[in-house]
Amino acid sequence: MIDYMTISETAQLLHSYEIECDESDVRQWITEGKIKASKDGNNYLVDEPDVLDFLEDLSKVGSAYEKGIDDQTKIARLEKEIKELHKEVEQLECEKLNLELKLGILPF
């Protein structure tokens, strides 16, 4: 048997993942279809795996893997990420060279 959570319990679970929200936010996410829920009379019932799916989707917002973005946006975000990674590699190479010089090791 599946144990469903109330909206209040769902908000508490989200708080445990450091998501600032209240019950009205949870209701809104349910009505927007961002969190799956079933209705029992006037109450929504949420299954924990559905909340975890929501958290995974939320973690991808702003990335190339965000749900619902077009290919052009995905490409632009990936290109930006590549530029940032190239910059990080350059910084690490510079740091490595400085450490080698400090230690008296010839650069490879």
XYZ file of C-alpha atoms in Angstrom:
108
model
C 0.000 0.000 0.000
C 1.278 3.444 -0.941
C 1.371 6.107 1.752
C 0.359 9.432 0.299
C 1.333 12.767 1.794
C -0.869 15.757 2.428
C 0.032 19.180 1.099
C 1.405 20.087 4.518
C 3.572 16.973 4.637
C 4.752 17.663 1.081
C 5.811 21.185 2.090
C 7.689 19.731 5.073
C 9.494 17.261 2.809
C 10.466 20.089 0.455
C 11.764 22.069 3.444
C 14.005 19.115 4.319
C 15.575 19.618 0.862
C 15.985 23.343 1.630
C 13.195 24.447 -0.699
C 11.535 27.549 0.690
C 7.806 27.098 0.180
C 4.486 27.005 1.946
C 1.301 25.052 1.370
C 0.012 27.554 -1.198
C 3.198 27.068 -3.250
C 2.705 23.301 -3.166
C -0.940 23.703 -4.261
C 0.157 25.967 -7.117
C 2.833 23.487 -8.267
C 0.202 20.738 -8.200
C -2.319 22.757 -10.236
C 0.451 23.690 -12.706
C 1.265 19.991 -13.071
C 4.795 20.375 -11.698
C 4.026 17.984 -8.833
C 1.770 15.033 -9.590
C -1.046 14.488 -7.119
C -4.395 12.775 -6.873
C -7.488 14.290 -5.385
C -9.461 12.786 -2.522
C -12.507 14.983 -2.111
C -11.126 18.471 -1.491
C -7.676 17.226 -0.516
C -4.648 16.565 -2.682
C -2.602 13.430 -2.006
C 1.021 13.318 -3.125
C 3.301 10.317 -3.527
C 6.908 10.856 -2.347
C 8.519 9.706 -5.651
C 6.523 12.429 -7.417
C 8.005 15.032 -5.062
C 11.475 13.659 -5.771
C 10.775 13.944 -9.523
C 9.784 17.574 -8.950
C 13.046 18.185 -7.049
C 15.046 16.666 -9.904
C 13.254 18.898 -12.429
C 13.852 21.896 -10.174
C 17.579 21.130 -10.006
C 17.774 21.380 -13.807
C 16.162 24.831 -14.092
C 18.553 27.186 -15.862
C 20.583 24.349 -17.335
C 20.543 22.835 -20.808
C 18.507 19.976 -19.352
C 15.560 22.044 -18.123
C 12.215 20.633 -19.177
C 10.311 22.499 -21.851
C 13.102 24.616 -23.335
C 13.702 24.732 -27.071
C 16.783 23.396 -28.840
C 18.193 26.867 -29.467
C 18.128 27.635 -25.735
C 19.705 24.243 -24.956
C 22.525 24.933 -27.412
C 23.129 28.431 -26.029
C 23.284 27.094 -22.470
C 25.644 24.297 -23.471
C 27.914 26.754 -25.304
C 28.002 28.948 -22.198
C 28.849 25.944 -20.033
C 31.652 24.957 -22.432
C 33.136 28.471 -22.248
C 33.018 28.360 -18.446
C 34.691 24.939 -18.424
C 37.454 26.169 -20.771
C 38.038 29.094 -18.430
C 38.212 26.750 -15.447
C 40.703 24.486 -17.254
C 42.918 27.503 -18.004
C 42.817 28.555 -14.345
C 43.699 25.043 -13.188
C 46.573 24.813 -15.669
C 47.911 28.136 -14.393
C 47.560 26.974 -10.784
C 49.344 23.719 -11.636
C 52.231 25.615 -13.259
C 52.553 27.911 -10.227
C 52.631 24.914 -7.875
C 55.234 23.159 -10.004
C 57.420 26.274 -9.945
C 57.017 26.604 -6.154
C 58.005 22.986 -5.671
C 60.890 23.216 -8.131
C 59.327 20.674 -10.438
C 59.883 21.124 -14.153
C 56.571 21.577 -15.965
C 55.495 18.597 -18.047
